[in-house]
């Protein structure tokens, strides 16, 4: 990433840096952040929160870029398709109001970008908070994580008000890719069975 973008500013957040950022810039999220039973859930919340507050690109550390992102900086927000889903799997993970959609796919949270304060990123935060209200922290499974703080929350926030997000670019290259710009290597140590 740094080789492709020598003039860009890069920021890496350790777990402690994430907590410090929340204390300083978003203390209203501190209790929720600390309550999550899995580190990946805290990371899911933090990545959305930091882009909402600062703007910029977010990438998991296992995303390998193949070309510069400069063409994307003129967009207000850039997300990508994570995977297209079989109808039965889609119905198990998403609300009934979304079953009619022709494009049944999830929107990724391993790589995305947005301007500071973008309303779609704010809607994702709202969705994560709402899903936490009825979340059972005990016996938290991988599917619970996807649903509560992961791609399911990102996807639902998009389709709930998709007509409001005309300025959100969705890179339509499924298969754990950030469009033609990079590949998510899926080194998910949190996923059960991996």
PDB file of C-alpha atoms in Angstrom, residues 2-185:
ATOM      1  CA  UNK A   2       2.756   2.418   0.924  1.00  0.00           C
ATOM      2  CA  UNK A   3       4.697   1.684  -2.267  1.00  0.00           C
ATOM      3  CA  UNK A   4       1.609   2.450  -4.361  1.00  0.00           C
ATOM      4  CA  UNK A   5       0.813   5.634  -2.391  1.00  0.00           C
ATOM      5  CA  UNK A   6       4.115   7.227  -1.318  1.00  0.00           C
ATOM      6  CA  UNK A   7       2.501  10.612  -0.542  1.00  0.00           C
ATOM      7  CA  UNK A   8      -0.442   9.321   1.484  1.00  0.00           C
ATOM      8  CA  UNK A   9      -0.678   9.342   5.266  1.00  0.00           C
ATOM      9  CA  UNK A  10      -0.957   5.871   6.816  1.00  0.00           C
ATOM     10  CA  UNK A  11      -2.236   5.229  10.328  1.00  0.00           C
ATOM     11  CA  UNK A  12      -2.142   1.860  12.072  1.00  0.00           C
ATOM     12  CA  UNK A  13      -4.258   1.442  15.198  1.00  0.00           C
ATOM     13  CA  UNK A  14      -3.257  -1.070  17.857  1.00  0.00           C
ATOM     14  CA  UNK A  15      -5.923  -2.271  20.300  1.00  0.00           C
ATOM     15  CA  UNK A  16      -4.763   0.383  22.764  1.00  0.00           C
ATOM     16  CA  UNK A  17      -4.811   3.075  20.070  1.00  0.00           C
ATOM     17  CA  UNK A  18      -8.403   2.134  19.224  1.00  0.00           C
ATOM     18  CA  UNK A  19      -9.498   2.500  22.849  1.00  0.00           C
ATOM     19  CA  UNK A  20      -7.635   5.810  23.176  1.00  0.00           C
ATOM     20  CA  UNK A  21      -9.296   7.111  19.999  1.00  0.00           C
ATOM     21  CA  UNK A  22     -12.733   6.241  21.356  1.00  0.00           C
ATOM     22  CA  UNK A  23     -11.967   7.932  24.678  1.00  0.00           C
ATOM     23  CA  UNK A  24     -10.911  11.108  22.881  1.00  0.00           C
ATOM     24  CA  UNK A  25     -13.200  11.262  19.833  1.00  0.00           C
ATOM     25  CA  UNK A  26     -16.245   9.085  20.555  1.00  0.00           C
ATOM     26  CA  UNK A  27     -16.700   8.416  24.282  1.00  0.00           C
ATOM     27  CA  UNK A  28     -20.378   7.664  23.723  1.00  0.00           C
ATOM     28  CA  UNK A  29     -19.271   4.383  22.083  1.00  0.00           C
ATOM     29  CA  UNK A  30     -16.901   3.341  24.884  1.00  0.00           C
ATOM     30  CA  UNK A  31     -19.345   1.208  26.844  1.00  0.00           C
ATOM     31  CA  UNK A  32     -20.500  -0.668  23.734  1.00  0.00           C
ATOM     32  CA  UNK A  33     -16.919  -1.158  22.546  1.00  0.00           C
ATOM     33  CA  UNK A  34     -15.902  -2.656  25.894  1.00  0.00           C
ATOM     34  CA  UNK A  35     -19.044  -4.806  26.125  1.00  0.00           C
ATOM     35  CA  UNK A  36     -18.411  -6.804  22.942  1.00  0.00           C
ATOM     36  CA  UNK A  37     -17.256 -10.332  23.820  1.00  0.00           C
ATOM     37  CA  UNK A  38     -14.954 -10.799  20.796  1.00  0.00           C
ATOM     38  CA  UNK A  39     -12.047  -8.616  19.637  1.00  0.00           C
ATOM     39  CA  UNK A  40     -13.273  -8.762  16.024  1.00  0.00           C
ATOM     40  CA  UNK A  41     -16.528  -7.109  17.080  1.00  0.00           C
ATOM     41  CA  UNK A  42     -14.620  -4.237  18.653  1.00  0.00           C
ATOM     42  CA  UNK A  43     -12.582  -3.980  15.436  1.00  0.00           C
ATOM     43  CA  UNK A  44     -15.774  -3.961  13.339  1.00  0.00           C
ATOM     44  CA  UNK A  45     -17.219  -1.095  15.360  1.00  0.00           C
ATOM     45  CA  UNK A  46     -13.943   0.818  15.414  1.00  0.00           C
ATOM     46  CA  UNK A  47     -13.298   0.690  11.650  1.00  0.00           C
ATOM     47  CA  UNK A  48     -16.677   2.242  10.904  1.00  0.00           C
ATOM     48  CA  UNK A  49     -16.336   4.766  13.704  1.00  0.00           C
ATOM     49  CA  UNK A  50     -12.847   5.962  12.706  1.00  0.00           C
ATOM     50  CA  UNK A  51     -13.779   6.432   9.030  1.00  0.00           C
ATOM     51  CA  UNK A  52     -16.944   8.271  10.046  1.00  0.00           C
ATOM     52  CA  UNK A  53     -14.997  10.609  12.333  1.00  0.00           C
ATOM     53  CA  UNK A  54     -11.858  11.123  10.206  1.00  0.00           C
ATOM     54  CA  UNK A  55     -12.721  10.075   6.654  1.00  0.00           C
ATOM     55  CA  UNK A  56     -10.327   8.127   4.441  1.00  0.00           C
ATOM     56  CA  UNK A  57      -9.741   4.535   3.433  1.00  0.00           C
ATOM     57  CA  UNK A  58      -9.890   1.570   5.804  1.00  0.00           C
ATOM     58  CA  UNK A  59      -8.218  -1.767   5.013  1.00  0.00           C
ATOM     59  CA  UNK A  60      -7.811  -4.951   7.014  1.00  0.00           C
ATOM     60  CA  UNK A  61      -4.138  -5.843   7.252  1.00  0.00           C
ATOM     61  CA  UNK A  62      -4.700  -8.847   4.983  1.00  0.00           C
ATOM     62  CA  UNK A  63      -5.792  -6.786   1.960  1.00  0.00           C
ATOM     63  CA  UNK A  64      -3.198  -6.757  -0.821  1.00  0.00           C
ATOM     64  CA  UNK A  65      -3.492  -3.865  -3.263  1.00  0.00           C
ATOM     65  CA  UNK A  66      -2.485  -4.355  -6.887  1.00  0.00           C
ATOM     66  CA  UNK A  67      -2.891  -0.799  -8.150  1.00  0.00           C
ATOM     67  CA  UNK A  68      -3.135   2.757  -6.794  1.00  0.00           C
ATOM     68  CA  UNK A  69      -6.411   3.954  -5.315  1.00  0.00           C
ATOM     69  CA  UNK A  70      -6.065   7.487  -6.696  1.00  0.00           C
ATOM     70  CA  UNK A  71      -9.045   7.149  -9.100  1.00  0.00           C
ATOM     71  CA  UNK A  72     -11.306   6.495  -6.082  1.00  0.00           C
ATOM     72  CA  UNK A  73     -10.466   9.617  -4.064  1.00  0.00           C
ATOM     73  CA  UNK A  74     -13.036  11.697  -5.960  1.00  0.00           C
ATOM     74  CA  UNK A  75     -15.870   9.435  -4.743  1.00  0.00           C
ATOM     75  CA  UNK A  76     -17.839  10.278  -1.600  1.00  0.00           C
ATOM     76  CA  UNK A  77     -17.826   6.658  -0.427  1.00  0.00           C
ATOM     77  CA  UNK A  78     -16.507   3.420  -1.924  1.00  0.00           C
ATOM     78  CA  UNK A  79     -17.510  -0.042  -0.748  1.00  0.00           C
ATOM     79  CA  UNK A  80     -17.328  -3.417  -2.467  1.00  0.00           C
ATOM     80  CA  UNK A  81     -19.323  -6.589  -2.849  1.00  0.00           C
ATOM     81  CA  UNK A  82     -18.085  -9.287  -0.514  1.00  0.00           C
ATOM     82  CA  UNK A  83     -20.028 -12.220  -1.917  1.00  0.00           C
ATOM     83  CA  UNK A  84     -23.116 -13.113  -3.885  1.00  0.00           C
ATOM     84  CA  UNK A  85     -25.326 -15.420  -1.870  1.00  0.00           C
ATOM     85  CA  UNK A  86     -27.606 -18.324  -2.578  1.00  0.00           C
ATOM     86  CA  UNK A  87     -31.252 -17.347  -1.904  1.00  0.00           C
ATOM     87  CA  UNK A  88     -31.637 -19.705   1.077  1.00  0.00           C
ATOM     88  CA  UNK A  89     -28.506 -18.375   2.797  1.00  0.00           C
ATOM     89  CA  UNK A  90     -29.595 -14.820   2.071  1.00  0.00           C
ATOM     90  CA  UNK A  91     -32.988 -15.415   3.673  1.00  0.00           C
ATOM     91  CA  UNK A  92     -31.366 -16.825   6.787  1.00  0.00           C
ATOM     92  CA  UNK A  93     -29.161 -13.765   7.272  1.00  0.00           C
ATOM     93  CA  UNK A  94     -31.276 -10.802   6.132  1.00  0.00           C
ATOM     94  CA  UNK A  95     -34.696  -9.331   6.970  1.00  0.00           C
ATOM     95  CA  UNK A  96     -37.713 -10.380   4.916  1.00  0.00           C
ATOM     96  CA  UNK A  97     -38.045  -6.892   3.443  1.00  0.00           C
ATOM     97  CA  UNK A  98     -34.773  -7.543   1.564  1.00  0.00           C
ATOM     98  CA  UNK A  99     -35.705 -10.937   0.064  1.00  0.00           C
ATOM     99  CA  UNK A 100     -37.124  -9.412  -3.137  1.00  0.00           C
ATOM    100  CA  UNK A 101     -33.818  -7.840  -4.172  1.00  0.00           C
ATOM    101  CA  UNK A 102     -32.429  -9.058  -7.477  1.00  0.00           C
ATOM    102  CA  UNK A 103     -28.852  -8.568  -6.277  1.00  0.00           C
ATOM    103  CA  UNK A 104     -28.519 -10.720  -3.201  1.00  0.00           C
ATOM    104  CA  UNK A 105     -25.022  -9.990  -2.012  1.00  0.00           C
ATOM    105  CA  UNK A 106     -23.241  -8.730   1.054  1.00  0.00           C
ATOM    106  CA  UNK A 107     -21.291  -5.496   1.169  1.00  0.00           C
ATOM    107  CA  UNK A 108     -17.804  -5.915   2.612  1.00  0.00           C
ATOM    108  CA  UNK A 109     -16.341  -4.209   5.645  1.00  0.00           C
ATOM    109  CA  UNK A 110     -12.723  -5.402   5.155  1.00  0.00           C
ATOM    110  CA  UNK A 111     -11.996  -2.463   2.813  1.00  0.00           C
ATOM    111  CA  UNK A 112     -13.958   0.747   2.302  1.00  0.00           C
ATOM    112  CA  UNK A 113     -13.612   4.506   2.080  1.00  0.00           C
ATOM    113  CA  UNK A 114     -15.739   7.548   2.801  1.00  0.00           C
ATOM    114  CA  UNK A 115     -15.602  11.251   3.382  1.00  0.00           C
ATOM    115  CA  UNK A 116     -15.642  12.390   6.993  1.00  0.00           C
ATOM    116  CA  UNK A 117     -19.184  12.250   8.384  1.00  0.00           C
ATOM    117  CA  UNK A 118     -20.680  10.451   5.381  1.00  0.00           C
ATOM    118  CA  UNK A 119     -24.345   9.679   6.210  1.00  0.00           C
ATOM    119  CA  UNK A 120     -24.150   6.072   4.970  1.00  0.00           C
ATOM    120  CA  UNK A 121     -21.266   5.350   7.344  1.00  0.00           C
ATOM    121  CA  UNK A 122     -23.352   7.003  10.067  1.00  0.00           C
ATOM    122  CA  UNK A 123     -26.232   4.691   9.144  1.00  0.00           C
ATOM    123  CA  UNK A 124     -23.914   1.695   9.510  1.00  0.00           C
ATOM    124  CA  UNK A 125     -23.008   2.875  13.009  1.00  0.00           C
ATOM    125  CA  UNK A 126     -26.704   3.226  13.836  1.00  0.00           C
ATOM    126  CA  UNK A 127     -27.359  -0.296  12.522  1.00  0.00           C
ATOM    127  CA  UNK A 128     -24.551  -1.775  14.614  1.00  0.00           C
ATOM    128  CA  UNK A 129     -25.873  -0.041  17.737  1.00  0.00           C
ATOM    129  CA  UNK A 130     -29.442  -1.206  17.029  1.00  0.00           C
ATOM    130  CA  UNK A 131     -28.321  -4.812  16.503  1.00  0.00           C
ATOM    131  CA  UNK A 132     -26.417  -4.696  19.788  1.00  0.00           C
ATOM    132  CA  UNK A 133     -29.603  -3.963  21.716  1.00  0.00           C
ATOM    133  CA  UNK A 134     -30.870  -7.541  21.272  1.00  0.00           C
ATOM    134  CA  UNK A 135     -27.523  -9.290  20.935  1.00  0.00           C
ATOM    135  CA  UNK A 136     -26.723 -12.170  23.276  1.00  0.00           C
ATOM    136  CA  UNK A 137     -23.044 -11.854  24.179  1.00  0.00           C
ATOM    137  CA  UNK A 138     -22.794 -15.342  25.664  1.00  0.00           C
ATOM    138  CA  UNK A 139     -22.026 -18.180  23.257  1.00  0.00           C
ATOM    139  CA  UNK A 140     -21.316 -15.711  20.446  1.00  0.00           C
ATOM    140  CA  UNK A 141     -20.837 -17.589  17.158  1.00  0.00           C
ATOM    141  CA  UNK A 142     -19.138 -16.512  13.936  1.00  0.00           C
ATOM    142  CA  UNK A 143     -22.547 -15.997  12.309  1.00  0.00           C
ATOM    143  CA  UNK A 144     -23.555 -13.797  15.249  1.00  0.00           C
ATOM    144  CA  UNK A 145     -20.512 -11.634  14.524  1.00  0.00           C
ATOM    145  CA  UNK A 146     -21.331 -11.346  10.811  1.00  0.00           C
ATOM    146  CA  UNK A 147     -24.873 -10.361  11.716  1.00  0.00           C
ATOM    147  CA  UNK A 148     -24.275  -7.952  14.593  1.00  0.00           C
ATOM    148  CA  UNK A 149     -21.180  -5.931  13.653  1.00  0.00           C
ATOM    149  CA  UNK A 150     -20.001  -7.305  10.303  1.00  0.00           C
ATOM    150  CA  UNK A 151     -21.109  -7.306   6.670  1.00  0.00           C
ATOM    151  CA  UNK A 152     -24.768  -8.032   7.454  1.00  0.00           C
ATOM    152  CA  UNK A 153     -25.074  -4.709   9.312  1.00  0.00           C
ATOM    153  CA  UNK A 154     -23.247  -2.884   6.490  1.00  0.00           C
ATOM    154  CA  UNK A 155     -25.506  -4.509   3.869  1.00  0.00           C
ATOM    155  CA  UNK A 156     -28.772  -3.903   5.718  1.00  0.00           C
ATOM    156  CA  UNK A 157     -27.911  -0.229   6.303  1.00  0.00           C
ATOM    157  CA  UNK A 158     -27.297   0.133   2.567  1.00  0.00           C
ATOM    158  CA  UNK A 159     -30.538  -1.477   1.404  1.00  0.00           C
ATOM    159  CA  UNK A 160     -32.757   0.042   4.077  1.00  0.00           C
ATOM    160  CA  UNK A 161     -32.315   3.474   2.473  1.00  0.00           C
ATOM    161  CA  UNK A 162     -30.511   2.666  -0.775  1.00  0.00           C
ATOM    162  CA  UNK A 163     -32.223   5.568  -2.575  1.00  0.00           C
ATOM    163  CA  UNK A 164     -30.363   7.963  -0.216  1.00  0.00           C
ATOM    164  CA  UNK A 165     -26.955   6.557  -1.108  1.00  0.00           C
ATOM    165  CA  UNK A 166     -26.683   7.633  -4.746  1.00  0.00           C
ATOM    166  CA  UNK A 167     -23.156   8.906  -4.050  1.00  0.00           C
ATOM    167  CA  UNK A 168     -21.976   5.554  -2.655  1.00  0.00           C
ATOM    168  CA  UNK A 169     -19.927   3.592  -5.179  1.00  0.00           C
ATOM    169  CA  UNK A 170     -20.161  -0.195  -4.907  1.00  0.00           C
ATOM    170  CA  UNK A 171     -17.281  -1.967  -6.634  1.00  0.00           C
ATOM    171  CA  UNK A 172     -18.962  -4.938  -8.264  1.00  0.00           C
ATOM    172  CA  UNK A 173     -16.201  -7.542  -8.353  1.00  0.00           C
ATOM    173  CA  UNK A 174     -17.230 -10.254  -5.882  1.00  0.00           C
ATOM    174  CA  UNK A 175     -14.874 -12.817  -4.456  1.00  0.00           C
ATOM    175  CA  UNK A 176     -13.285 -10.909  -1.584  1.00  0.00           C
ATOM    176  CA  UNK A 177     -11.899  -8.169  -3.807  1.00  0.00           C
ATOM    177  CA  UNK A 178     -11.872  -4.395  -3.500  1.00  0.00           C
ATOM    178  CA  UNK A 179     -12.956  -4.003  -7.093  1.00  0.00           C
ATOM    179  CA  UNK A 180      -9.958  -4.348  -9.392  1.00  0.00           C
ATOM    180  CA  UNK A 181      -7.765  -2.574  -6.856  1.00  0.00           C
ATOM    181  CA  UNK A 182      -6.983  -5.368  -4.448  1.00  0.00           C
ATOM    182  CA  UNK A 183      -7.680  -8.749  -2.908  1.00  0.00           C
ATOM    183  CA  UNK A 184      -8.754  -9.658   0.611  1.00  0.00           C
ATOM    184  CA  UNK A 185      -6.609 -12.662   1.541  1.00  0.00           C
TER     185      UNK A 185
END
